[in-house]
mmCIF file of C-alpha atoms in Angstrom:
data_model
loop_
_atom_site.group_PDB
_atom_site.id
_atom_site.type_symbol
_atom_site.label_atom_id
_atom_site.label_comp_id
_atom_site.label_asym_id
_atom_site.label_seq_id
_atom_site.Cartn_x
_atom_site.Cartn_y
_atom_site.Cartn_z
ATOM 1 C CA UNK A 1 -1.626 -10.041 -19.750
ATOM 2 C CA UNK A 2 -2.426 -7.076 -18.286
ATOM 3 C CA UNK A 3 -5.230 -6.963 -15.479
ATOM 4 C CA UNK A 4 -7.982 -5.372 -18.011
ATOM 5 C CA UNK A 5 -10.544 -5.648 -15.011
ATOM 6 C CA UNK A 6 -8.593 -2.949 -13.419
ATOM 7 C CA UNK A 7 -7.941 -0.668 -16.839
ATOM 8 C CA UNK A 8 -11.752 -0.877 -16.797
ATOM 9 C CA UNK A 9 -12.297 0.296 -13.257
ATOM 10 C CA UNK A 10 -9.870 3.249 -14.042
ATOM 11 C CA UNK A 11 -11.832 4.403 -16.913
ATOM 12 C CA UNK A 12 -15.023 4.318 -15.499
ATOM 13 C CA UNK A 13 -13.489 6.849 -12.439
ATOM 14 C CA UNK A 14 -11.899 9.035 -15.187
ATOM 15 C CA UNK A 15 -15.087 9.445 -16.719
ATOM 16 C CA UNK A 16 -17.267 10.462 -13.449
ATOM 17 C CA UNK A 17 -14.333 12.588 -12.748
ATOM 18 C CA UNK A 18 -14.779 15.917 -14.204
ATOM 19 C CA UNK A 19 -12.921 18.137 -11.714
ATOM 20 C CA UNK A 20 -9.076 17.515 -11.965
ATOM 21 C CA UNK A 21 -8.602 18.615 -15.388
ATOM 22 C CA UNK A 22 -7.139 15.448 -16.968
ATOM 23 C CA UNK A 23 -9.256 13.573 -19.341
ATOM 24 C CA UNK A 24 -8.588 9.773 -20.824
ATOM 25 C CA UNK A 25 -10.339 8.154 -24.344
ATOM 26 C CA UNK A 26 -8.989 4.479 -25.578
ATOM 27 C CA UNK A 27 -7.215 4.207 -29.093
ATOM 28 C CA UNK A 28 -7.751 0.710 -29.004
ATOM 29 C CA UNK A 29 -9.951 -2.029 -28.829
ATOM 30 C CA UNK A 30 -8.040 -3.981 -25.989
ATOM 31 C CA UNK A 31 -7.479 -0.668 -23.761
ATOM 32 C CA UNK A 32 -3.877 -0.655 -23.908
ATOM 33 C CA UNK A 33 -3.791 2.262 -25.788
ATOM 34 C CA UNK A 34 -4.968 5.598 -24.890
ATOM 35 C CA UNK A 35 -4.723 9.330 -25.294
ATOM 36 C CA UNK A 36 -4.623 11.382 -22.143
ATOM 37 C CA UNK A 37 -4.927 15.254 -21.478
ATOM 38 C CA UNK A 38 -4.048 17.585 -19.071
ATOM 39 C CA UNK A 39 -4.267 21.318 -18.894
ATOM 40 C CA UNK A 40 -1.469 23.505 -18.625
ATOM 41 C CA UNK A 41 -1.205 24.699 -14.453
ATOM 42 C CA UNK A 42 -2.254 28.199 -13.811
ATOM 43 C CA UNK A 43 0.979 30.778 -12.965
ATOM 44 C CA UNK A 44 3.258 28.531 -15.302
ATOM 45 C CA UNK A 45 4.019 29.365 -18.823
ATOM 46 C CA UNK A 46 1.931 26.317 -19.592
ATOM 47 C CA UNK A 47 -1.435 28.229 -18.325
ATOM 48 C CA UNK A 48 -4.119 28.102 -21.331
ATOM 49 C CA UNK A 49 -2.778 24.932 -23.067
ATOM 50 C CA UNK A 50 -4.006 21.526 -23.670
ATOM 51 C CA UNK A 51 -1.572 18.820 -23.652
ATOM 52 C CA UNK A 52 -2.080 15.362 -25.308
ATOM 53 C CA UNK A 53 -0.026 12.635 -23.641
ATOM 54 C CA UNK A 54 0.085 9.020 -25.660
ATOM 55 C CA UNK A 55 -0.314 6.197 -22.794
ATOM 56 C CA UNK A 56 0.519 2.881 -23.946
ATOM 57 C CA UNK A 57 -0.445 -0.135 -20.780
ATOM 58 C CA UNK A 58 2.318 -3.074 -21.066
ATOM 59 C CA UNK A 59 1.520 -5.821 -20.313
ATOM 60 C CA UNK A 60 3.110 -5.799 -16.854
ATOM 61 C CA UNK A 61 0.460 -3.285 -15.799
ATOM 62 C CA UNK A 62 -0.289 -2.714 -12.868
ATOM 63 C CA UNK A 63 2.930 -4.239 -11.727
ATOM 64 C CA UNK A 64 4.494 -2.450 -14.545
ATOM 65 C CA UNK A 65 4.147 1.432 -14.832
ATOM 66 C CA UNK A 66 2.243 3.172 -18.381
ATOM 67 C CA UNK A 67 4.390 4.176 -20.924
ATOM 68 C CA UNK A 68 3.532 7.806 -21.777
ATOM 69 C CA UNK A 69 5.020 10.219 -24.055
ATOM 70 C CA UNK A 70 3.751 13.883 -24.674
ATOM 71 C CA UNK A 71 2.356 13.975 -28.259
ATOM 72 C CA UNK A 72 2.069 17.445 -27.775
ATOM 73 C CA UNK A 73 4.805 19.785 -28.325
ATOM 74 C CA UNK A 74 6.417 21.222 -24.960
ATOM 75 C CA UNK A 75 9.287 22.947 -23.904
ATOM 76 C CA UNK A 76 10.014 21.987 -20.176
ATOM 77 C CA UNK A 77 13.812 21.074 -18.817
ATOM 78 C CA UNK A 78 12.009 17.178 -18.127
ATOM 79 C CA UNK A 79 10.878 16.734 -21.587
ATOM 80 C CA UNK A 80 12.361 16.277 -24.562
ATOM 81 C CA UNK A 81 11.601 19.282 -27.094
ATOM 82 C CA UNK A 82 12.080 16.807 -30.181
ATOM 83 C CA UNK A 83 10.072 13.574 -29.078
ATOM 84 C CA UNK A 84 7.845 14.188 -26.082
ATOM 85 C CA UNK A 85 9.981 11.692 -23.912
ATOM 86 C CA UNK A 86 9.702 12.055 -20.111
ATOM 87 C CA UNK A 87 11.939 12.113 -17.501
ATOM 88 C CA UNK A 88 9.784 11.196 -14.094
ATOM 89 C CA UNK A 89 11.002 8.921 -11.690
ATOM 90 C CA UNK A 90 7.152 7.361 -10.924
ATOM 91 C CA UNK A 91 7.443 6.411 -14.550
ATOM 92 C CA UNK A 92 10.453 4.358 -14.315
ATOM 93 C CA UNK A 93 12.079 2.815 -11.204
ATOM 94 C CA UNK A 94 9.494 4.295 -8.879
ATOM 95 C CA UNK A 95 6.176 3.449 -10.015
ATOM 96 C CA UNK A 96 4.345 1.617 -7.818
ATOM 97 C CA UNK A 97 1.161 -0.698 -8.514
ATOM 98 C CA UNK A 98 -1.018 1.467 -6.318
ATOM 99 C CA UNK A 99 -0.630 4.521 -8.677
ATOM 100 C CA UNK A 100 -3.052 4.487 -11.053
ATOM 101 C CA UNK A 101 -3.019 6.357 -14.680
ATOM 102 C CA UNK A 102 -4.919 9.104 -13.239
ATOM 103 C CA UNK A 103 -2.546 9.647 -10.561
ATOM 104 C CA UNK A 104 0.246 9.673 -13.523
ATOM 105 C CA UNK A 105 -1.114 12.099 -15.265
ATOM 106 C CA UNK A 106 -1.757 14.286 -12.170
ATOM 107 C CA UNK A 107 1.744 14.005 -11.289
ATOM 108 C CA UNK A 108 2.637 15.670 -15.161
ATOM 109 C CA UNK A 109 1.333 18.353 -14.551
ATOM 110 C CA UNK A 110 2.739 18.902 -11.422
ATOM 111 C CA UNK A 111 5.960 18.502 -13.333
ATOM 112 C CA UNK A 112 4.337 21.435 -15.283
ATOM 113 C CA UNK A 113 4.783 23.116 -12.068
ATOM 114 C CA UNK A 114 7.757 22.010 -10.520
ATOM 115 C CA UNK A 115 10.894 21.297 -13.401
ATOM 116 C CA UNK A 116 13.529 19.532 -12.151
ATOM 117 C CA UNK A 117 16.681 20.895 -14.406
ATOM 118 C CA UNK A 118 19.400 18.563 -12.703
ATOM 119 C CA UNK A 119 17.660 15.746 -13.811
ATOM 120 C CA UNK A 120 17.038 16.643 -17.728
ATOM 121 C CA UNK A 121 15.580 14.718 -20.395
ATOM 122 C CA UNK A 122 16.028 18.032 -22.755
ATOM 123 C CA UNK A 123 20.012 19.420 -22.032
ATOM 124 C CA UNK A 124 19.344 22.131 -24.095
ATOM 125 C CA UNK A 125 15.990 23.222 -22.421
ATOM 126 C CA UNK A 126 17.704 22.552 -18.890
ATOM 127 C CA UNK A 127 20.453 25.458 -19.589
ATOM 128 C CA UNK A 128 18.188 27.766 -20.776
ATOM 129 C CA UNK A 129 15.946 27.454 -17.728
ATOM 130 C CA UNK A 130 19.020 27.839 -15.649
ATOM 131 C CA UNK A 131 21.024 30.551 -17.350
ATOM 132 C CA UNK A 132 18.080 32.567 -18.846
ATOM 133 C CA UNK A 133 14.600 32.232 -17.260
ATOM 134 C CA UNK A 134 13.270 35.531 -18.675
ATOM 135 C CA UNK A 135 14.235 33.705 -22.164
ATOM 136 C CA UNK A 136 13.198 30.416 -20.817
ATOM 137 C CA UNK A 137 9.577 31.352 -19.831
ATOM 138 C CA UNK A 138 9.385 33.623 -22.990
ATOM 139 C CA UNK A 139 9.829 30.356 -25.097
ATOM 140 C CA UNK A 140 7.634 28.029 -23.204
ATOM 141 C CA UNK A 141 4.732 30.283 -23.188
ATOM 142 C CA UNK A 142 5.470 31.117 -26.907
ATOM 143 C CA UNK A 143 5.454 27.136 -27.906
ATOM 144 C CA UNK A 144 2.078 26.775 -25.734
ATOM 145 C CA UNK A 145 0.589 29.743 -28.142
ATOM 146 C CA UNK A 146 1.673 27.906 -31.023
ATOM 147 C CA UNK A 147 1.315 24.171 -29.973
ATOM 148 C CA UNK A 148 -0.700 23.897 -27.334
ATOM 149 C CA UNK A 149 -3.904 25.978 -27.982
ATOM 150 C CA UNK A 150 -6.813 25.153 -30.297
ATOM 151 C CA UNK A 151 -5.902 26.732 -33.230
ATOM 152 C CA UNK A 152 -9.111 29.891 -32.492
ATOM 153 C CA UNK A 153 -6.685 30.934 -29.672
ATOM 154 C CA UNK A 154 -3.873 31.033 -32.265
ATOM 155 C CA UNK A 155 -0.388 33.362 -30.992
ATOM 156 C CA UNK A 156 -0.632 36.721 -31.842
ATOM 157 C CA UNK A 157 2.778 37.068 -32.959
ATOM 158 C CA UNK A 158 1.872 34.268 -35.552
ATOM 159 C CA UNK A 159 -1.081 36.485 -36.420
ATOM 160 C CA UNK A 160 0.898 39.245 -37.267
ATOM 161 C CA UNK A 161 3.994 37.818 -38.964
ATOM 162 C CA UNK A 162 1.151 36.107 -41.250
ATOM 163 C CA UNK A 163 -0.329 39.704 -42.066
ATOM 164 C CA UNK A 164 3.075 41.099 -43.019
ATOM 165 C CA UNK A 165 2.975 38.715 -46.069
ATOM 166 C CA UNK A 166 5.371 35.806 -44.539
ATOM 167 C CA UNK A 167 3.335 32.285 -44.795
ATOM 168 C CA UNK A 168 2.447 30.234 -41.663
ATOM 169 C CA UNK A 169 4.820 27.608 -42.175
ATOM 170 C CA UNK A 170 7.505 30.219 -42.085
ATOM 171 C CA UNK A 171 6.328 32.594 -39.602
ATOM 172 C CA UNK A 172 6.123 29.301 -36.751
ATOM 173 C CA UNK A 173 9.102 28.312 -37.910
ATOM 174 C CA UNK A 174 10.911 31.309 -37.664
ATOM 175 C CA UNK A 175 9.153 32.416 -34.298
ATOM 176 C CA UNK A 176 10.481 28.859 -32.987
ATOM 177 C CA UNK A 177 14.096 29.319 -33.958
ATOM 178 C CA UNK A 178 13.626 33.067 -32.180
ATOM 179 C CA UNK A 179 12.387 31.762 -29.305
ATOM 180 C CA UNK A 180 9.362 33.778 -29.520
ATOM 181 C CA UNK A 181 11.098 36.771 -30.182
ATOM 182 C CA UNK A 182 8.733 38.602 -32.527
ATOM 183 C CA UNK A 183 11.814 41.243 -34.309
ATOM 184 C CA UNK A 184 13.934 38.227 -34.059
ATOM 185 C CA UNK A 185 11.830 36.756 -36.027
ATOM 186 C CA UNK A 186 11.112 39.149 -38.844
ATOM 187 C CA UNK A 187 14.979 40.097 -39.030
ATOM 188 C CA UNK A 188 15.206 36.093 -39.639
ATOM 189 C CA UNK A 189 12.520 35.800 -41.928
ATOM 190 C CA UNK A 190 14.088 39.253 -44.022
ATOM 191 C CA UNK A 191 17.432 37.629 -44.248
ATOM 192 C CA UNK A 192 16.329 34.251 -45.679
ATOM 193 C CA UNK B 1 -33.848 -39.207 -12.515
ATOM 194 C CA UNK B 2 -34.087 -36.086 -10.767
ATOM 195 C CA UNK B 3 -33.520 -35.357 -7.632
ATOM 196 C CA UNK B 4 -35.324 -32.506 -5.941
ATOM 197 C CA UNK B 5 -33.968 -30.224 -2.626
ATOM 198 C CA UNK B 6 -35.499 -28.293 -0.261
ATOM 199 C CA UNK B 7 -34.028 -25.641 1.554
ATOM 200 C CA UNK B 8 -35.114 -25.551 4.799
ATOM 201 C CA UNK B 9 -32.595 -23.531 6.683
ATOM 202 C CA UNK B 10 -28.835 -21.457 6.031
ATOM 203 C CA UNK B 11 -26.557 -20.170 7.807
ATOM 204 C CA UNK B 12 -24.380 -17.109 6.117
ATOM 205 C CA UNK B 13 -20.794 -18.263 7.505
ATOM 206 C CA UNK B 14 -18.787 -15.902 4.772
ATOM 207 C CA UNK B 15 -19.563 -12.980 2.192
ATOM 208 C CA UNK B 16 -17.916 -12.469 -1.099
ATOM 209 C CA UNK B 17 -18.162 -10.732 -4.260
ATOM 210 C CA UNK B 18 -17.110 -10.295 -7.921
ATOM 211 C CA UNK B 19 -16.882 -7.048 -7.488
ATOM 212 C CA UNK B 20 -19.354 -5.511 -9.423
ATOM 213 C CA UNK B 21 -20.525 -3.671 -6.524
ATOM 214 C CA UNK B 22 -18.160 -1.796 -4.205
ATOM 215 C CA UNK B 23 -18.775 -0.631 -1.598
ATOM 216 C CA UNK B 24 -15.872 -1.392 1.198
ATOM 217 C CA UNK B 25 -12.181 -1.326 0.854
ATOM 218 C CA UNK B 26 -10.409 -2.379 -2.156
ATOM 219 C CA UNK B 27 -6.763 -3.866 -2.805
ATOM 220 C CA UNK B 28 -4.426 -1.317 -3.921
ATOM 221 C CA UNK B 29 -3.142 -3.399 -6.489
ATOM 222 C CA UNK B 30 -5.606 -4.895 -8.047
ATOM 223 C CA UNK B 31 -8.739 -2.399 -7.123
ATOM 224 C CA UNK B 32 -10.908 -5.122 -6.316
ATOM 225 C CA UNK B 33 -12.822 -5.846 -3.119
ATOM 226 C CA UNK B 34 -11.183 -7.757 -0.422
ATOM 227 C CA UNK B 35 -13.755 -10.236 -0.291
ATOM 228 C CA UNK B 36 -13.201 -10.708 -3.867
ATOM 229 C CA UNK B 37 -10.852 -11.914 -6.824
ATOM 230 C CA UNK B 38 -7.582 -10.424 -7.989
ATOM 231 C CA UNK B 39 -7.302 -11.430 -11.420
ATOM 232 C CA UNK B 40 -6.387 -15.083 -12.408
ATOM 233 C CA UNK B 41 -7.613 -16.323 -9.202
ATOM 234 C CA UNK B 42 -11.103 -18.421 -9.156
ATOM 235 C CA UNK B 43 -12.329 -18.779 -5.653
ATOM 236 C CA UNK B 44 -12.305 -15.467 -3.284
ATOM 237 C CA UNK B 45 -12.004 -16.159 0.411
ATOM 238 C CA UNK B 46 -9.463 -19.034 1.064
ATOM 239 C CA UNK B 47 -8.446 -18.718 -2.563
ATOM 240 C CA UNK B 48 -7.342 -14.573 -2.118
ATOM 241 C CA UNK B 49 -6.523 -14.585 1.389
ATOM 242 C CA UNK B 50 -5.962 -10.120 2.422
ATOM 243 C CA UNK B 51 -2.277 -10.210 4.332
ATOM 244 C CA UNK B 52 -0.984 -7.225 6.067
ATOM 245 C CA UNK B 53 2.265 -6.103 6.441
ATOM 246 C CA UNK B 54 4.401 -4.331 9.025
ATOM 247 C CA UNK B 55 3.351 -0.366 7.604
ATOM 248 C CA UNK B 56 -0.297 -1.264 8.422
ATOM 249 C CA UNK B 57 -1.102 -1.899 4.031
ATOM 250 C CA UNK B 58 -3.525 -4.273 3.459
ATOM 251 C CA UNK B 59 -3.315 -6.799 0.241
ATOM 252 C CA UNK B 60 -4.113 -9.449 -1.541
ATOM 253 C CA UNK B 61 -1.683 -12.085 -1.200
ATOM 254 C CA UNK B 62 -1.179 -12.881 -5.037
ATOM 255 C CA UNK B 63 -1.345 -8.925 -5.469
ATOM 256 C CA UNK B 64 1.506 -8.265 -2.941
ATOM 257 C CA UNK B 65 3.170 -11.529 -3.886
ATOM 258 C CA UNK B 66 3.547 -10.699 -7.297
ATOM 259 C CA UNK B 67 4.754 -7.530 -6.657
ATOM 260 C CA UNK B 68 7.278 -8.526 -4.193
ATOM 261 C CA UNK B 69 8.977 -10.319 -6.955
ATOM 262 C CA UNK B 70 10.224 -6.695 -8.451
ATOM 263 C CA UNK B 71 10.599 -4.558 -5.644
ATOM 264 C CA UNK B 72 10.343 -5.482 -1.697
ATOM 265 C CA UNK B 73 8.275 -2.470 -0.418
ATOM 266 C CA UNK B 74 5.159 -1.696 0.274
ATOM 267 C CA UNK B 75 2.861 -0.282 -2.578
ATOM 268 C CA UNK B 76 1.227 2.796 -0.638
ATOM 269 C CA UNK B 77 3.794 3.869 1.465
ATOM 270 C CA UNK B 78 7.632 2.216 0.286
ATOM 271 C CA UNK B 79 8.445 1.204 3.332
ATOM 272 C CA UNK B 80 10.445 -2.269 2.841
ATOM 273 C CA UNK B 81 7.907 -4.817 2.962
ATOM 274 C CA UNK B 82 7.512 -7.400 6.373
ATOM 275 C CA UNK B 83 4.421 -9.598 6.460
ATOM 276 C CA UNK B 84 2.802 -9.062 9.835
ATOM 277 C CA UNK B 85 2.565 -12.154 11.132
ATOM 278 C CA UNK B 86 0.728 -11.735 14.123
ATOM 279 C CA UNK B 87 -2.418 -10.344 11.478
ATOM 280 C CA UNK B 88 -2.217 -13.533 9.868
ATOM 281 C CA UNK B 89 0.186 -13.211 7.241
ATOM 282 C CA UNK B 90 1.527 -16.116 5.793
ATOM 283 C CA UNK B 91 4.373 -18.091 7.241
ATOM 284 C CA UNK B 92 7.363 -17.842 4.939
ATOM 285 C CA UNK B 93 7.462 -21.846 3.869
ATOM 286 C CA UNK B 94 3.793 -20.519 2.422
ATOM 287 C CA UNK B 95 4.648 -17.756 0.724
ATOM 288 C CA UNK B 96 7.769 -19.342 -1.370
ATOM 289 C CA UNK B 97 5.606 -22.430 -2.293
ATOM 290 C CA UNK B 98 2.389 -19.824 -3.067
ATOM 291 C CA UNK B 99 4.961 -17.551 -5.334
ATOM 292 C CA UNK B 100 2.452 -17.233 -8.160
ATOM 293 C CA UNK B 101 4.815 -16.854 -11.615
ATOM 294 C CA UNK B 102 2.358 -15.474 -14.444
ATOM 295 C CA UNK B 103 -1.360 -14.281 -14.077
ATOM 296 C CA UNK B 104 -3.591 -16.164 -16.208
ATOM 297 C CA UNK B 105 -7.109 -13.489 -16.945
ATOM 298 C CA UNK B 106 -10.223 -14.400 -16.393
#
């Protein structure tokens, strides 16, 4: 069983804690399941959004580390574009009991900060950041437009492509597949 | 029959606590007081003795215990964990027969 005195404790210093920008409710009635945010790091191409991060306590905890999985869409060389996976060590073989799940969800989003492309969880995203950045940072910040921001603070280029006539569905979709290249984009949407 | 008592006179000899209140420093591990219980364990005091190891880190024993069962080093600072002996951590005959295997909640 999972020390529940100390889940408590936790919450109750996330709650006073209104200064580091990461934020913690419970999902469930025995605390093992919660929804965490953080807030995209200023200067990164992650600056504006709001990222949701599903933490799940085993029952190992604290000897055990929190499972947690982005629920938000992100593209970053450490996590997986398709299923929010992450790849950070302090989550796996070097978690420690005296981390805590505030400490965890500090240290995303200094992975927000700081990728780490030889060590990928997303191949695909690690090339990209390595053989294009221009492209690289053009996509992340386009997927926090569209993904990461309350839907009032919706991408421009989504906006626009929605005004030309194309529908919503189509005009993310088609954005996505450009990379956030808006006449990429409309050439796709043309074509198809 | 009842039987009634009168306190005349006490002397404090320890202080403990369930934690409710803290105020001093806390295990790493388990968050709660020294003076106080890590989880499963009834009695603070003799019953959650703090040990110390060589880096300076400051534990329960059941905390550290447990946690030396997956990985010998130190929580805070991953050094490889030695029980300071001269601090008053356990002799080793202790610590294999104290080896707690499952934590029970409370």
């Amino acid at each position: 069983m999972a020390d529940k005195g100390r889940i408590k404790k936790e919450l109750t210093e996330l709650s006073r804690d209104t200064k580091s920008g990461v934020t913690v409710e419970v999902k469930s009635e025995d605390m093992h399941e919660l929804e965490g945010t953080i807030s995209g790091p200023e200067g990164t191409p992650y600056e504006g959004g709001t990222y949701v991060i599903t933490i799940s306590i085993p029952r190992g905890y604290p000897f055990e580390p929190p499972k947690m999985k982005f629920l938000t869409k992100i593209w970053h060389p450490n996590i997986s574009s398709q299923t929010g996976a992450i790849c950070l060590d302090i989550l796996k073989d070097q978690w420690s009991p005296a981390l805590t799940i505030k400490t965890a969800l500090l240290s995303l989003q200094a992975l927000l900060c700081s990728p780490e492309p030889e060590d990928p969880q997303d191949a695909q995203v690690a090339t990209m950041y390595k053989q294009d950045p221009a492209k690289f940072r053009q996509t992340a910040k386009f997927w926090t437009e569209t993904y990461a921001q309350k839907s009032d603070g919706e991408s421009a280029a989504i906006s626009r492509l929605v005004e030309m006539g194309f529908s919503r569905d189509r005009a993310v979709a088609a954005l996505a597949q450009a990379g956030g290249d808006e006449t990429e984009a409309v050439n796709k949407l043309l074509s198809s | 029959m009842s039987l009634k008592v009168t306190i005349k006179r006490w002397n404090a000899v320890a202080r403990w606590t369930w934690g409710d209140h803290v105020d001093g420093d806390v295990c790493g591990i388990c968050q709660m007081p020294f003076e106080g219980c890590p989880p499963g364990v009834k009695f603070p005091g003799d019953g959650a003795p703090v040990v110390w190891g060589k880096c300076a880190h400051a534990f329960h024993l059941q905390c550290i215990s447990q946690w030396l069962t997956s990985k010998n080093s130190c929580p805070i600072c991953r050094r490889e964990w030695e029980f300071e002996s001269s601090q008053g951590g356990p002799p080793v005959s202790f610590f294999l027969l104290f080896q707690p295997t499952t934590h029970s909640f409370r």
